[in-house]
Coordinates of C-alpha atoms in Angstrom, one line a residue:
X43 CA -66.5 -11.7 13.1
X44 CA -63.0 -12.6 14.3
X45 CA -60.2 -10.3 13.6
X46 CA -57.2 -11.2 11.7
X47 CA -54.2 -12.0 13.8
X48 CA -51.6 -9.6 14.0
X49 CA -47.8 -12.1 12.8
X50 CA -45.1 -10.7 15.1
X51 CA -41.9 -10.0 12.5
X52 CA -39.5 -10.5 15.1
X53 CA -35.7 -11.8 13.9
X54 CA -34.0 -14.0 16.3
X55 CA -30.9 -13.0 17.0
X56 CA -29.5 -15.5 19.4
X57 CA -27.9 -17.7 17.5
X58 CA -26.2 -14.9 15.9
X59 CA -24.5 -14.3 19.0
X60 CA -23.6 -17.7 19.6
X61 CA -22.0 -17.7 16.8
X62 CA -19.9 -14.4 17.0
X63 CA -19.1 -15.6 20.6
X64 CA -17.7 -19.0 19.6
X65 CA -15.2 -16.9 16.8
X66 CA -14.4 -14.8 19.4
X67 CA -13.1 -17.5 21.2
X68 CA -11.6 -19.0 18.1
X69 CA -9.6 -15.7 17.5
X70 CA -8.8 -15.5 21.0
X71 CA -6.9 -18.5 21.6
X72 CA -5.2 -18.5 17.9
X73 CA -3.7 -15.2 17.7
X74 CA -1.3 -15.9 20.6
X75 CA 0.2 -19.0 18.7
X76 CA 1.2 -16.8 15.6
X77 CA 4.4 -16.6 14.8
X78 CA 5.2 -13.3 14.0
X79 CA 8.8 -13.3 14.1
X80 CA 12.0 -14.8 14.4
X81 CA 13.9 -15.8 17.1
X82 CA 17.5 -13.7 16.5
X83 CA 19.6 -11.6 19.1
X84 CA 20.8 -8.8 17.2
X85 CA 24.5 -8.0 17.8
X86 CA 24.6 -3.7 19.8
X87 CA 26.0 -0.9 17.4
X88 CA 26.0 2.7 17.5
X89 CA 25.0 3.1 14.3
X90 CA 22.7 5.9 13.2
X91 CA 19.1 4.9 12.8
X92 CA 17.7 5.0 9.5
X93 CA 14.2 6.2 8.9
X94 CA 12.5 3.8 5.6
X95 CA 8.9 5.0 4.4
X96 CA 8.0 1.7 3.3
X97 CA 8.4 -1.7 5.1
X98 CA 11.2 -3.3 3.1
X99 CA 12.3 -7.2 2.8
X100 CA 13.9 -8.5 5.7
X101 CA 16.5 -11.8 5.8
X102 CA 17.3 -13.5 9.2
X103 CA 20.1 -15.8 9.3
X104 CA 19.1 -17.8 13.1
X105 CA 21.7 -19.0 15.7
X106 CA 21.6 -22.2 13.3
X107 CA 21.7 -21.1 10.5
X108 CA 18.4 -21.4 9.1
X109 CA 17.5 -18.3 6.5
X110 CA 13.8 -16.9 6.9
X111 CA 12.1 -14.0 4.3
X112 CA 9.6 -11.5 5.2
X113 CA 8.1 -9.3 2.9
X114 CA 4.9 -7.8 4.2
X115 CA 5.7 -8.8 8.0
X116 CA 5.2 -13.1 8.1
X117 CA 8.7 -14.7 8.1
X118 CA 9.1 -17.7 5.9
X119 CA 11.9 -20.4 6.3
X120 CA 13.8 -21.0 2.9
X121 CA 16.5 -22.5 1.5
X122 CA 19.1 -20.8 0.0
X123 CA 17.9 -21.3 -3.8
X124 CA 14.1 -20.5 -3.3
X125 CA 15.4 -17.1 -1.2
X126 CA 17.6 -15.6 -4.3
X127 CA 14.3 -16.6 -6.2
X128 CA 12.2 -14.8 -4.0
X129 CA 14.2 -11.5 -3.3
X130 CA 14.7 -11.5 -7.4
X131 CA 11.1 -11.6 -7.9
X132 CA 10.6 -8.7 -5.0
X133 CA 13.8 -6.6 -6.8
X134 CA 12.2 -6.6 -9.7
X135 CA 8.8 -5.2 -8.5
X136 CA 10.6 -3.0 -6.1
X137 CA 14.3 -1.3 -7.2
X138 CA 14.7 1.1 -4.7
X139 CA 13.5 -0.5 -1.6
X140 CA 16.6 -2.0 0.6
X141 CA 17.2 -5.3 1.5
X142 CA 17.9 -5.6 5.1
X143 CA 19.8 -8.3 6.5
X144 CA 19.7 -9.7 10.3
X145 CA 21.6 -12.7 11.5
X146 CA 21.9 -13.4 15.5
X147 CA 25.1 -12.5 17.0
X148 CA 26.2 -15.6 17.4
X149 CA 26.2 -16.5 13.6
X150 CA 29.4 -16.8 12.0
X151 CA 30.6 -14.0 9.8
X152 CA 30.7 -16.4 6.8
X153 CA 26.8 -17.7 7.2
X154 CA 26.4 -13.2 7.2
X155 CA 28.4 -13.3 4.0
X156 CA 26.5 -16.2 2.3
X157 CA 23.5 -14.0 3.1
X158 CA 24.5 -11.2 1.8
X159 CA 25.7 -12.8 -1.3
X160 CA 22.0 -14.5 -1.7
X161 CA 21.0 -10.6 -2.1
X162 CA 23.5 -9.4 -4.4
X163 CA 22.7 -12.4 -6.8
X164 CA 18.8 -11.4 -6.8
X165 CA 20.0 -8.1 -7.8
X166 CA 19.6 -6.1 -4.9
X167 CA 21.4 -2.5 -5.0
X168 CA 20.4 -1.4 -1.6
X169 CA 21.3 -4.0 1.6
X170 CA 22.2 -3.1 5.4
X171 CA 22.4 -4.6 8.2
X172 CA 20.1 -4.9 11.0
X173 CA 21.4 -4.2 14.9
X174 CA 20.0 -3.3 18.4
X175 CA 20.9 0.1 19.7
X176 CA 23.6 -0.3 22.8
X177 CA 22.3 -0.4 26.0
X178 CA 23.8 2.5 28.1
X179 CA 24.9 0.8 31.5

C-alpha cells in the first residue's frame, strides 16, 4: 500500500515583497516633489506669537502676485473670485477660526489690501497677518 502524500500548504510570499518594494520606491521618489508650500519671504516683526488650537485657513499673496488657499495644509492657486468663494464656504463651517493672511515682503501694500478685502467679503470676523520673528544680529 502506498501512503497518501503529505501537500505542503506553503504561501509564497515573494511577490509580495516585490511588490511592497517597488511602492516603496514609488513613495520614495514622489514625496520629495510635493509641493507643500509656498514660496513667500515673510516681512520681520516683533509681534507677539499667537498660540491657535486648530490649523486655521491660510492666504499667500506671492512676490507676483498670485493668491494661493490652504485649508488642511495643501496650498491651491486661485483667482480672486473662486478665493472669496472658497473662504465663504470655510466661514460658514467654521466662525471662529481666523483667517490668516501672508503676502511676501516684497508685495505691495495694495495687493495685502486686495487680500484682505477678499476675506472681509467671505465674511471673515477674525484675520491677522502672518510674519517671521526678527532675527537678533
Amino acid at each position: 500500500m502506498r501512503r497518501p502524500r503529505k501537500v505542503k500548504a506553503e504561501i509564497n510570499v515573494v511577490p509580495y515583497i516585490d511588490v511592497t518594494l517597488v511602492l516603496l520606491i514609488i513613495f520614495m521618489i514622489t514625496t520629495p516633489l510635493m509641493n507643500l508650500g509656498v514660496d513667500v519671504n515673510l516681512p520681520e516683526s516683533d509681534a507677539n506669537t499667537i498660540t491657535i488650537e486648530t490649523e486655521p485657513a491660510v492666504v499667500n499673496v506671492t512676490a507676483n502676485g498670485d493668491l494661493y488657499l490652504s485649508i488642511g495644509g495643501e496650498y491651491e492657486l486661485l483667482d480672486a473670485e473662486t478665493l472669496q468663494q472658497k473662504l465663504s464656504a470655510f466661514v460658514k463651517v467654521n466662525q471662529e477660526l481666523p483667517i490668516m493672511i501672508g503676502a511676501d515682503e516684497s508685495v505691495s501694500y495694495g495687493q495685502v489690501y486686495q487680500a484682505m478685502a477678499i476675506v472681509q467679503q467671505a465674511g471673515a470676523k477674525k484675520v491677522g497677518l502672518i510674519s517671521d520673528p526678527i532675527k537678533p544680529e
